[in-house]
Coordinates of C-alpha atoms in Angstrom, one line a residue:
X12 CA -1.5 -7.6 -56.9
X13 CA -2.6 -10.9 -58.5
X14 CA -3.1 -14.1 -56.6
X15 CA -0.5 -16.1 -57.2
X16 CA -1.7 -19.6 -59.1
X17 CA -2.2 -22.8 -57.3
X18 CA 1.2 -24.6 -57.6
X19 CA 3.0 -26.2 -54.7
X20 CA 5.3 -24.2 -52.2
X21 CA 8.8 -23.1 -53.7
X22 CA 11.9 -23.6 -51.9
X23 CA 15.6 -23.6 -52.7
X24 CA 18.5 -26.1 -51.3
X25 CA 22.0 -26.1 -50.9
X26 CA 24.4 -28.9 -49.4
X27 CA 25.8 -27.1 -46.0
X28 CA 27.3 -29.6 -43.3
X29 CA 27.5 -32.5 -45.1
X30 CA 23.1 -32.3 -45.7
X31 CA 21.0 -30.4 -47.9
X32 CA 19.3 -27.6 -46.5
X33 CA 16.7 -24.8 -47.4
X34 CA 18.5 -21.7 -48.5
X35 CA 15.5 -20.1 -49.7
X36 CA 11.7 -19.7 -49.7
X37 CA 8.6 -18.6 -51.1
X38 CA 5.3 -16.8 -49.3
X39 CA 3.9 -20.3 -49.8
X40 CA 6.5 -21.9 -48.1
X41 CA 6.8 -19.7 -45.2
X42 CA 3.0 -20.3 -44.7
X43 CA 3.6 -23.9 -43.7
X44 CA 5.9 -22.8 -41.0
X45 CA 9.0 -24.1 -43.4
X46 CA 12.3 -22.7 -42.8
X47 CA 15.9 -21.2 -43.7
X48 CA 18.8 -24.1 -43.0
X49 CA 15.9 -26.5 -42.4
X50 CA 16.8 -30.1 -43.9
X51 CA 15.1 -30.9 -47.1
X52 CA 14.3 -34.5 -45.3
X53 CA 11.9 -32.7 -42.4
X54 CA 10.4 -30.0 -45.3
X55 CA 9.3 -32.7 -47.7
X56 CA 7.6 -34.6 -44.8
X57 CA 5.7 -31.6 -43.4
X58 CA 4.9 -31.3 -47.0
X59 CA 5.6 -34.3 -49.5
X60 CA 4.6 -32.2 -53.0
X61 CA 7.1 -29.6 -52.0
X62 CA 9.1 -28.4 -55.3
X63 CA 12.9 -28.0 -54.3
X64 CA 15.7 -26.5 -56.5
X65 CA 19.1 -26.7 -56.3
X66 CA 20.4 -22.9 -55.1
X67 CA 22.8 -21.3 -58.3
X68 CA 24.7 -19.0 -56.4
X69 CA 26.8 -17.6 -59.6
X70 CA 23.2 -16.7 -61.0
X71 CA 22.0 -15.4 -57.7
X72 CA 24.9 -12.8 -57.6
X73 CA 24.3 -11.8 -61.3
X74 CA 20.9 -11.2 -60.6
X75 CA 22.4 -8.7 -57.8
X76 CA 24.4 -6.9 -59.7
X77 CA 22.2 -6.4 -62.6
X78 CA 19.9 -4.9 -60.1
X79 CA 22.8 -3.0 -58.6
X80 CA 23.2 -2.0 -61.8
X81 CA 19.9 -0.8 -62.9
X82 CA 19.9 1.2 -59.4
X83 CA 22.4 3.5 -60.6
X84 CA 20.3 5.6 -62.0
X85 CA 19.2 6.7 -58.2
X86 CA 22.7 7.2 -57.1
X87 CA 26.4 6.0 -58.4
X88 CA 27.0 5.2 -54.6
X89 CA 25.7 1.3 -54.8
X90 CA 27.6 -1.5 -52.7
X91 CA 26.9 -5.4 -52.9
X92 CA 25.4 -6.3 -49.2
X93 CA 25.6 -10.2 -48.6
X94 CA 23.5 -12.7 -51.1
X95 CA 20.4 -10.5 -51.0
X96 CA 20.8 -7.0 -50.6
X97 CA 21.9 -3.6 -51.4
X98 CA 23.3 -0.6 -49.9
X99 CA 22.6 3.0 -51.6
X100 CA 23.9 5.8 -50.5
X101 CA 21.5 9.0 -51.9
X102 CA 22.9 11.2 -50.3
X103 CA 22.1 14.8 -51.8
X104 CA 20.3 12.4 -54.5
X105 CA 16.5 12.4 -52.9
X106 CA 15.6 16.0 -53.8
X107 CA 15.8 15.3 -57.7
X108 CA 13.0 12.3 -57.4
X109 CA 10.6 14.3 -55.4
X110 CA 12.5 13.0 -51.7
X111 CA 12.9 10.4 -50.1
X112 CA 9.4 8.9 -49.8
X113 CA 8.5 9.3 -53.5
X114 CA 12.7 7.5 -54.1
X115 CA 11.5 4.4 -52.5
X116 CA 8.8 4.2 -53.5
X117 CA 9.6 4.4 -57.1
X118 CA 12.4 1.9 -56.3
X119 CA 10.2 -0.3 -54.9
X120 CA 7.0 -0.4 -57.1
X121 CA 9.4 -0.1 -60.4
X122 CA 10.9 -3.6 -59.3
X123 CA 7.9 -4.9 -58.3
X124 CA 6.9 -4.2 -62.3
X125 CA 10.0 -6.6 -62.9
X126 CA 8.8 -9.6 -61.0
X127 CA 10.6 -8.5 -57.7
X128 CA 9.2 -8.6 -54.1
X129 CA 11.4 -6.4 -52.5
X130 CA 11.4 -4.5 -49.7
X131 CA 13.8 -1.5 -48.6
X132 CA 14.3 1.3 -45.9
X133 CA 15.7 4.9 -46.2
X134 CA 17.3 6.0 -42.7
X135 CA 20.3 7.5 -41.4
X136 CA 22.5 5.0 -40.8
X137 CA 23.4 1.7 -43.3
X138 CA 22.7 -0.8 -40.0
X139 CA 18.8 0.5 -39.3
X140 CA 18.2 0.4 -42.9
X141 CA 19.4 -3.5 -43.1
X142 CA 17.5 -4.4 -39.3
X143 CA 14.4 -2.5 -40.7
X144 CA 14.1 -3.6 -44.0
X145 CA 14.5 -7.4 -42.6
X146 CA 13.1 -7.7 -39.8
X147 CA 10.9 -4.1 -39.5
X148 CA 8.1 -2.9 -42.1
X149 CA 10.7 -0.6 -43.9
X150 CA 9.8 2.9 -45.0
X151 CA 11.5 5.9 -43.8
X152 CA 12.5 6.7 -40.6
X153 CA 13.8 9.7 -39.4
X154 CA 16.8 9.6 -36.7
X155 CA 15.3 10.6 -34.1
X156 CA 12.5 7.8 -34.3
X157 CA 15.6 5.1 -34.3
X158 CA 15.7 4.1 -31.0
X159 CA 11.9 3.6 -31.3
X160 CA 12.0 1.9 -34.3
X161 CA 15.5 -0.8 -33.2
X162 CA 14.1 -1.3 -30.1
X163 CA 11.5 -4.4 -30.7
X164 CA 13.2 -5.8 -33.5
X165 CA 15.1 -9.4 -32.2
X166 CA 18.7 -9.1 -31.9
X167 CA 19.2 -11.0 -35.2
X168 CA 18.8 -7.4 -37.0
X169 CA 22.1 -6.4 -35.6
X170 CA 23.8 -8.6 -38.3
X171 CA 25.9 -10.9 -35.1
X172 CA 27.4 -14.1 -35.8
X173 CA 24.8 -17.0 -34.7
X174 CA 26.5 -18.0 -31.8
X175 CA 26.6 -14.7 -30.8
X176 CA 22.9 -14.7 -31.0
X177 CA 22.1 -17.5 -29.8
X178 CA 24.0 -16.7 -26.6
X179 CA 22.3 -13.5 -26.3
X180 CA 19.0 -15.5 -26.2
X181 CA 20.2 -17.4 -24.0
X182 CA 21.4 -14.8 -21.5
X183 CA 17.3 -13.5 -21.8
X184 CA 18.1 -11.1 -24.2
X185 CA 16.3 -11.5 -27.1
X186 CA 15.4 -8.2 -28.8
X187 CA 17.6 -5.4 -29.5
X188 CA 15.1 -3.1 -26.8
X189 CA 16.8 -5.5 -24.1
X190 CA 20.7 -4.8 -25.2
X191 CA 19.5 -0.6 -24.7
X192 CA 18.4 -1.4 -21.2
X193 CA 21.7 -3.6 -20.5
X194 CA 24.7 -1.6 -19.0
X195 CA 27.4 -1.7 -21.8
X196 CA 30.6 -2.4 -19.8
X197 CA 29.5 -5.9 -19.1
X198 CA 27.7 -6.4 -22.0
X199 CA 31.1 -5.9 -23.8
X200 CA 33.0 -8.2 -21.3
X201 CA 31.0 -11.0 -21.6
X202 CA 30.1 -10.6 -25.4
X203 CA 33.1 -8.8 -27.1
X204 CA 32.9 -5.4 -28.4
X205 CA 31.4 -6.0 -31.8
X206 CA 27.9 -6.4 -30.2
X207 CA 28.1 -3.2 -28.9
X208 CA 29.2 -1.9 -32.3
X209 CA 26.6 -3.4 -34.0
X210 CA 24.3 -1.2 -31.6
X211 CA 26.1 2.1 -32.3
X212 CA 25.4 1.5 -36.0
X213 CA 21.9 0.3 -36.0
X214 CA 21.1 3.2 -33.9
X215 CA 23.5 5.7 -36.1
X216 CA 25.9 6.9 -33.2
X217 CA 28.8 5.3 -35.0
X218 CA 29.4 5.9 -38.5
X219 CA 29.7 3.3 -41.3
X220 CA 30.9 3.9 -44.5
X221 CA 30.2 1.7 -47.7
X222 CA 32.1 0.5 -50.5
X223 CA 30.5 1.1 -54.0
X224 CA 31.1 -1.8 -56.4
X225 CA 32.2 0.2 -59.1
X226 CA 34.3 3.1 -59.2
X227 CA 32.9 6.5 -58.9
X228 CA 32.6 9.4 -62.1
X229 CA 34.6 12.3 -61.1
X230 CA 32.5 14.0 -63.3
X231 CA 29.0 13.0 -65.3
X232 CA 26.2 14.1 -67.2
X233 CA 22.7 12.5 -68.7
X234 CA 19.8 13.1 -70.3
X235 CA 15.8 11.3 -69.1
X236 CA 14.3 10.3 -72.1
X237 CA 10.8 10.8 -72.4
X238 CA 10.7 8.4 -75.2
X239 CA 13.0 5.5 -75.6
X240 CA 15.1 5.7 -78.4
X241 CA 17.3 2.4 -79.7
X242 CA 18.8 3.7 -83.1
X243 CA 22.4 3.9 -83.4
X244 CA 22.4 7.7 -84.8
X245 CA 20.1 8.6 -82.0
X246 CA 22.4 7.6 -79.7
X247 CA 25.2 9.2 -80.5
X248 CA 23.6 12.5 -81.3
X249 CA 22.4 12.6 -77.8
X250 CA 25.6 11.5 -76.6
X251 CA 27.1 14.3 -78.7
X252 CA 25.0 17.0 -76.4
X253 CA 25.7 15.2 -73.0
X254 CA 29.4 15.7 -74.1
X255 CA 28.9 19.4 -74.7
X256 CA 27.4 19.6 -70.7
X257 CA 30.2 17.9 -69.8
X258 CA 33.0 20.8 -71.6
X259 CA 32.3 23.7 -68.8
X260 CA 32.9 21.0 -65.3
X261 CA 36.0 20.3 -67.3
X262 CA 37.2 23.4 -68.2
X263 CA 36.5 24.3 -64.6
X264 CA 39.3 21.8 -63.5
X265 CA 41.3 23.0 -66.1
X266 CA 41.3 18.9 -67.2
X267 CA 40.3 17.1 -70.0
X268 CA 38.9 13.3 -70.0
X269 CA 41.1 10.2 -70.3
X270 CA 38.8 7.5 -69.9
X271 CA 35.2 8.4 -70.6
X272 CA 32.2 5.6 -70.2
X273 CA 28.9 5.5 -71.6
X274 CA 25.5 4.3 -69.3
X275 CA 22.7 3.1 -71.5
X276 CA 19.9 2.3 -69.2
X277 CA 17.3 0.1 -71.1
X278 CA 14.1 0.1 -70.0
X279 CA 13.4 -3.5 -68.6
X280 CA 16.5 -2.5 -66.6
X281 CA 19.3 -3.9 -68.5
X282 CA 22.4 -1.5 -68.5
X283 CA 25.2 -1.2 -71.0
X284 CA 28.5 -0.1 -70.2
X285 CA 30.7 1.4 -73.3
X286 CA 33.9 2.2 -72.4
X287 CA 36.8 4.6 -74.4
X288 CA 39.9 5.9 -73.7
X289 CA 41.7 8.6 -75.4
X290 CA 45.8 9.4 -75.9
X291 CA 45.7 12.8 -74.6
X292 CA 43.6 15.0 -72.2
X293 CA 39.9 15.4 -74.3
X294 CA 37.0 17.7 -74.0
X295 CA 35.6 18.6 -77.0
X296 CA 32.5 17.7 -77.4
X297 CA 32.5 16.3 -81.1
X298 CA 36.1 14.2 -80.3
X299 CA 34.1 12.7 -77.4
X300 CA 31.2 11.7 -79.6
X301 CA 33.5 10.6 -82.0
X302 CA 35.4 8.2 -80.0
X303 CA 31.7 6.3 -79.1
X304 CA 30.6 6.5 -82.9
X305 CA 33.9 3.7 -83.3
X306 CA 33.3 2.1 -80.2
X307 CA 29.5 1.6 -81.2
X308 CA 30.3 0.5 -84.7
X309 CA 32.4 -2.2 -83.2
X310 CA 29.6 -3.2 -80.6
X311 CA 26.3 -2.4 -82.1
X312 CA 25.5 -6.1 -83.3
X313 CA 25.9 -6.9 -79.9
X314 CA 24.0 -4.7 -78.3
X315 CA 20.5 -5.5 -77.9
X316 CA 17.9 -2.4 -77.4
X317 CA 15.3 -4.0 -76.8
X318 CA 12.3 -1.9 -76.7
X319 CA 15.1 1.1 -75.9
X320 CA 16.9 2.9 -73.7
X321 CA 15.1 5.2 -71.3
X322 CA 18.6 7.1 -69.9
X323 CA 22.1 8.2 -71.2
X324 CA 24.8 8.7 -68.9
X325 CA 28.2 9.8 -69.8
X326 CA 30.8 9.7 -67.1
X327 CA 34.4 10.9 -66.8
X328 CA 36.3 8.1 -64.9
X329 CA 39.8 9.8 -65.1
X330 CA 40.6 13.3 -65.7
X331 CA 44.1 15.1 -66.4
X332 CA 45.4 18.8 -67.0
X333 CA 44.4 19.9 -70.0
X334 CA 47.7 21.5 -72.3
X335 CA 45.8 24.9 -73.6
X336 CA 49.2 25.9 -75.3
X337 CA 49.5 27.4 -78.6
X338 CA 50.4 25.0 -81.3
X339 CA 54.0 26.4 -83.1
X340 CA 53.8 27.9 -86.5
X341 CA 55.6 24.7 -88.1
X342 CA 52.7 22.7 -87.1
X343 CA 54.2 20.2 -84.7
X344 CA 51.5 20.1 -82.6
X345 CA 49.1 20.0 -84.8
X346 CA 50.8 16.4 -85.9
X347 CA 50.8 14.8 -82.6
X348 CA 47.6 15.9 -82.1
X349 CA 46.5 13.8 -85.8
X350 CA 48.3 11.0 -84.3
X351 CA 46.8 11.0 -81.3
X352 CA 43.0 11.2 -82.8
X353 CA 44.1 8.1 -85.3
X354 CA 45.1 6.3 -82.5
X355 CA 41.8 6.8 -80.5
X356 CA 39.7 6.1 -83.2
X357 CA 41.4 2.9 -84.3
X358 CA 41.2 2.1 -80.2
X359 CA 38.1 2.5 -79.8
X360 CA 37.3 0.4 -82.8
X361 CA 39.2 -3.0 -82.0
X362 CA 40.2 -2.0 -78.8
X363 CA 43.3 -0.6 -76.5
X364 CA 45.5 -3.5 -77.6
X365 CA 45.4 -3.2 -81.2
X366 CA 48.4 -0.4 -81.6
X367 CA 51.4 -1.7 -79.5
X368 CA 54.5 0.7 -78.5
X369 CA 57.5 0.6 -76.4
X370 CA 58.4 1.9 -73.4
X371 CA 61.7 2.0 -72.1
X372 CA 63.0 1.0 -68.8
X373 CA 65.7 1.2 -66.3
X374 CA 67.4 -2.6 -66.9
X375 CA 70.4 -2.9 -69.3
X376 CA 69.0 -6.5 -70.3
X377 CA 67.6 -6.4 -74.1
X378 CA 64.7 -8.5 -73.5
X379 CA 64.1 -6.0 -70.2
X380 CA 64.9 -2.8 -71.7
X381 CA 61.6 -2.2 -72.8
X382 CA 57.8 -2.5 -72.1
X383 CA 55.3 -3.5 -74.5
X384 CA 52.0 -1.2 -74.0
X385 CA 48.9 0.2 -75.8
X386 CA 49.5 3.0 -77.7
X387 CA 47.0 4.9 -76.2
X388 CA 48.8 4.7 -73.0
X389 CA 52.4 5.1 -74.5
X390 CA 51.2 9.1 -76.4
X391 CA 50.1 10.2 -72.7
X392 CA 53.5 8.9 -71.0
X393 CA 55.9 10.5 -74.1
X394 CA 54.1 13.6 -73.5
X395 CA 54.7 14.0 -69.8
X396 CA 58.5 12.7 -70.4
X397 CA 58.6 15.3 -72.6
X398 CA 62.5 16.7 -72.3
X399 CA 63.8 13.6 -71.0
X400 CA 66.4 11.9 -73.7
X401 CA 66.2 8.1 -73.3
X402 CA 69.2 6.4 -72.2
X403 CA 72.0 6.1 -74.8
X404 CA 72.6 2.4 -75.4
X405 CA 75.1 0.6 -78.6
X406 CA 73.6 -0.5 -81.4
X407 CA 70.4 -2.5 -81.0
X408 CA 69.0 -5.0 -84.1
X409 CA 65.6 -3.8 -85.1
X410 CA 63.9 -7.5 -84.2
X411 CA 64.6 -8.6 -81.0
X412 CA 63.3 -12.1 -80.4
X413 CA 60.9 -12.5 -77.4
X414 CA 63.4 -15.4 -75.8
X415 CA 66.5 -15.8 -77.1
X416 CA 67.0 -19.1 -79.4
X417 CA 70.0 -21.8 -78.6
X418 CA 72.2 -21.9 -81.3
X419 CA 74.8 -24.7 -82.7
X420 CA 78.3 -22.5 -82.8
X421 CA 81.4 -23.2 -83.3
X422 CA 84.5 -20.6 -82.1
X423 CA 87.8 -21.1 -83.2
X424 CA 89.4 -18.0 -81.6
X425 CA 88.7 -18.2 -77.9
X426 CA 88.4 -16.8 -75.2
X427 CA 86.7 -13.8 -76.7
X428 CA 85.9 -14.3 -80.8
X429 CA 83.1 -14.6 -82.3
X430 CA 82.4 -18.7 -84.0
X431 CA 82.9 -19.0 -87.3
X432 CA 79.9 -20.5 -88.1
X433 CA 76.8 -21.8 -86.3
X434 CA 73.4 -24.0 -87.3
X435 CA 70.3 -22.1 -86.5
X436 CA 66.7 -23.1 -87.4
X437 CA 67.7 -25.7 -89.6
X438 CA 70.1 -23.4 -91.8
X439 CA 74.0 -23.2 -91.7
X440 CA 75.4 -19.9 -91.4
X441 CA 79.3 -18.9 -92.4
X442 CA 80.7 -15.8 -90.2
X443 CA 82.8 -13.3 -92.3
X444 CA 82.5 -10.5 -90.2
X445 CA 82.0 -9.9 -86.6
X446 CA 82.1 -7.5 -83.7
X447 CA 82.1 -7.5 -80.0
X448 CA 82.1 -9.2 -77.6
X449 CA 80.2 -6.4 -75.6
X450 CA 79.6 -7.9 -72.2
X451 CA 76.1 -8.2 -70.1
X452 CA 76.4 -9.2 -66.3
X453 CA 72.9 -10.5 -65.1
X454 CA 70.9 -8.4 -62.5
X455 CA 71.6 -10.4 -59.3
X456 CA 68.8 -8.9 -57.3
X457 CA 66.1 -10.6 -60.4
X458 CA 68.6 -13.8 -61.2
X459 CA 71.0 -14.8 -58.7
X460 CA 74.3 -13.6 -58.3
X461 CA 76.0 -17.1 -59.6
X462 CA 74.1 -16.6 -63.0
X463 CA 76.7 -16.5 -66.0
X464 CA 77.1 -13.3 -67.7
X465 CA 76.4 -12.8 -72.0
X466 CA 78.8 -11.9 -74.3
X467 CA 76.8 -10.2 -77.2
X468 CA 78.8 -10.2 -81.0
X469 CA 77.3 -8.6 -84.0
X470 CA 78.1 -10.7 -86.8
X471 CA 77.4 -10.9 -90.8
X472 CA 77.4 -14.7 -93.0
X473 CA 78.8 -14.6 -96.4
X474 CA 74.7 -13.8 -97.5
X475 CA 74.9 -10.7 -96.0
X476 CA 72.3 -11.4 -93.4
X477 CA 73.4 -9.9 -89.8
X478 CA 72.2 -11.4 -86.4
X479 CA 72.8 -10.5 -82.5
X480 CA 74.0 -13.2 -81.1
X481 CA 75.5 -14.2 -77.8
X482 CA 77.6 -16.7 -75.7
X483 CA 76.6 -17.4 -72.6
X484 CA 79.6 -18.3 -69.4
X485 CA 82.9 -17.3 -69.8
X486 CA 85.9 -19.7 -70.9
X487 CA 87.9 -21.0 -68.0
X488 CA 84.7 -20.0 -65.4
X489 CA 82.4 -21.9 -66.5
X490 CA 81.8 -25.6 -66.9
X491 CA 79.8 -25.2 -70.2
X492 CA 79.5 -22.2 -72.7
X493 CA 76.3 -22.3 -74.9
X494 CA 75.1 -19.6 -78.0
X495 CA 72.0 -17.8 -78.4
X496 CA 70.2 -16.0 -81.2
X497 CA 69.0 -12.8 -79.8
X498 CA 67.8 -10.6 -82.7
X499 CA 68.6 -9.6 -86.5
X500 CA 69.5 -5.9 -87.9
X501 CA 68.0 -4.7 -91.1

């Protein structure tokens, strides 16, 4: 390594309690005996040409997780740990990077390359890894060398509160060595049982899962470049051949893809995700290419390759059965199967919201009746409702406003005609004809039980023009009747 330039010690602050204090430091730093939580006050007297910053956070945790990111190519198992760590679990990964020496160590000197000092610990359990890699040398240590290992590390490394610790060092015990030796019974007694936890997972004896920050691939495939490639067609001709890898896990399962996601690892360790759904069950090889050749086209501009991407990954985050019956000799199949490639294509172009259908649903209120969703979504849920007739309901107008419009009526027959004219944006309307009323009771368990009922009329003006209109309270019930506009018919 270089020597690092004369410049004055680097430290970072943050207002905690009212006072600004160090959050972070440099080598240089540390080397004058400076701090964490140290006021920046005292660390500018020890030191008067200190440089301070102001701590980002929001940066600090995008920094993490475009690390986390970048580590993905070790393992898709990759959790967030505090401000300034990570937590990878390679489990059955080691053996294809030469094991677990050669993984961390080409972890550690490839983000070194980056401008990183880092420092990490492969070990059996997620707690030693965390005390070693803080507060140890780091490397890896095999479980039976833990107790060896935990023992002289301070009692900081078991990740306790700081009162916690601070009692413990005040009790005498200072290093984790000294909690071993202590029976456990009072121990737990006079510091709760989550010191004694902390133990059991530094030293492995009790398990401890971790959360991965972004869901897991049932199912993936890539390809190691040898040489980077940053071309658009080169892309999606090797995605094209990952996709066919992909076809025999999938015909395994007797599945075909729903959402599939494309991993572009560039290699100063920038990664792009590339995301595509699909209306139906997909696993062949060229319709999977084919959905990223749209997706890229609509985010190539934005997507900078740099000096290329080293790794292509191409994951299968949801998975359904996969229909392998024969299409019918009048082709019906074959149609839905047209519509459901246009609508992935045009999906994957300007995205899952572009194509809007309906959905039905179990409320007899209009504007509740039914569910605007993506297309994409709304193929996939007629097919598996496949034999189930919707709900019979009268006659519906063919634009339904999104919130019904209030209306100047006025009814000569009453209680139950239709007006005879009313004034609606701005325009005068005369009623020849009319039907109805067909009544609507509100759902009391959504609206109240004291909330007036509709009273829904069809009706045509002298034009020819026929609305959906409604009155809403009932005549000799309610204080005050008013009119809505609801929808037109063709």
């Amino acid at each position: 390594m270089h020597d690092r330039p004369k410049a004055p010690p680097i430290v970072c602050s943050g207002r905690y309690a009212n006072s600004m204090r160090l959050t972070a430091l440099d080598e240089a730093a540390e080397a004058i005996n400076l701090r964490k939580s140290m006021g920046v006050a005292e660390a500018r007297a020890i030191f008067p040409t200190l440089e301070v910053i102001e701590e980002d956070p929001a940066a600090d945790l995008r920094l993490l997780e475009g690390i986390a990111d970048w580590c993905d190519r070790y393992t898709p198992l990759v959790a967030l740990d505090g401000k300034d760590g990570l937590f990878l679990d390679i489990t059955g990964c080691s053996h294809l990077f030469g094991g677990e020496k050669a993984l961390l160590k080409d972890i550690l000197s490839r983000l070194l390359q980056m401008g990183l000092d880092v420092r990490g610990a492969i070990t059996s359990s997620p707690g030693l890894s965390w005390a070693v890699s803080r507060f140890g040398q780091g490397g890896v240590i095999d479980e039976i060398e833990a107790e060896r290992v935990v023992a002289p590390l301070p009692v900081t490394a078991l990740r306790l509160a700081d009162d916690t610790v601070a009692l413990l060092r005040k009790m005498g015990l200072k290093y984790v060595g000294d909690l071993m030796e202590t029976p456990r019974a009072p121990l737990a007694r006079r510091f709760g049982a989550t010191v004694l936890l902390r133990l059991d997972q530094a030293l492995g004896t009790d398990e401890e899962p971790i959360s991965p920050r972004l869901p897991v691939a049932s199912l993936s495939a890539e390809r190691r470049l040898m040489e980077p490639i940053g071309a658009e067609e080169d892309i999606l001709a090797l995605t094209d051949q990952i996709a066919l890898a992909l076809k025999p896990s999938l015909e395994a399962r007797g599945a075909g893809g729903r959402i599939f996601e494309l991993v572009l690892f560039r290699v100063d360790g920038r990664v792009f995700r590339i995301s595509a759904g699909t209306a139906q069950p997909l696993r062949e090889p060229r319709r999977i290419a084919a959905l990223f050749t749209e997706r890229l086209q609509a985010v190539y501009d934005d997507l900078d390759a740099g000096y290329g991407f080293e790794i292509l990954r191409l994951n299968v985050l949801r998975y359904e059965a996969f229909d392998t019956t024969q299409s019918d000799f009048e082709g019906h199949k074959q149609k839905y199967a047209s519509l459901a490639a246009f609508v992935d294509r045009v999906s994957a172009r300007l995205g899952a919201d572009c194509l809007q259908s309906f959905q039905l649903r179990e409320s007899h209120l209009p504007e509740r009746a039914v569910l605007a969703v993506p297309a994409i979504d709304a193929l996939s849920a007629s097919k598996a409702r496949k034999g189930n007739p919707p709900p019979s309901r009268n006659e519906r107008p063919v634009r339904l406003l999104e919130r019904p419009e209030p209306v100047d009526a006025f009814a000569i027959d009453v209680p139950d005609g239709a007006p005879a004219n009313f004034h609606w944006r701005r325009m005068r309307h005369h009623i020849v004809k009319s039907e109805g009323p067909e009544r609507l009771t509100m759902e009391w368990w959504i609206d109240g039980s004291d909330t007036a009922p509709r009273d829904y009329f069809r009706v045509e003006d002298d034009q020819g023009h026929r609305f959906w209109i409604y009155r809403k309270g009932l005549y000799g019930h309610d204080e005050r009747q008013s009119w809505y506009m609801h929808g037109m018919f063709a």
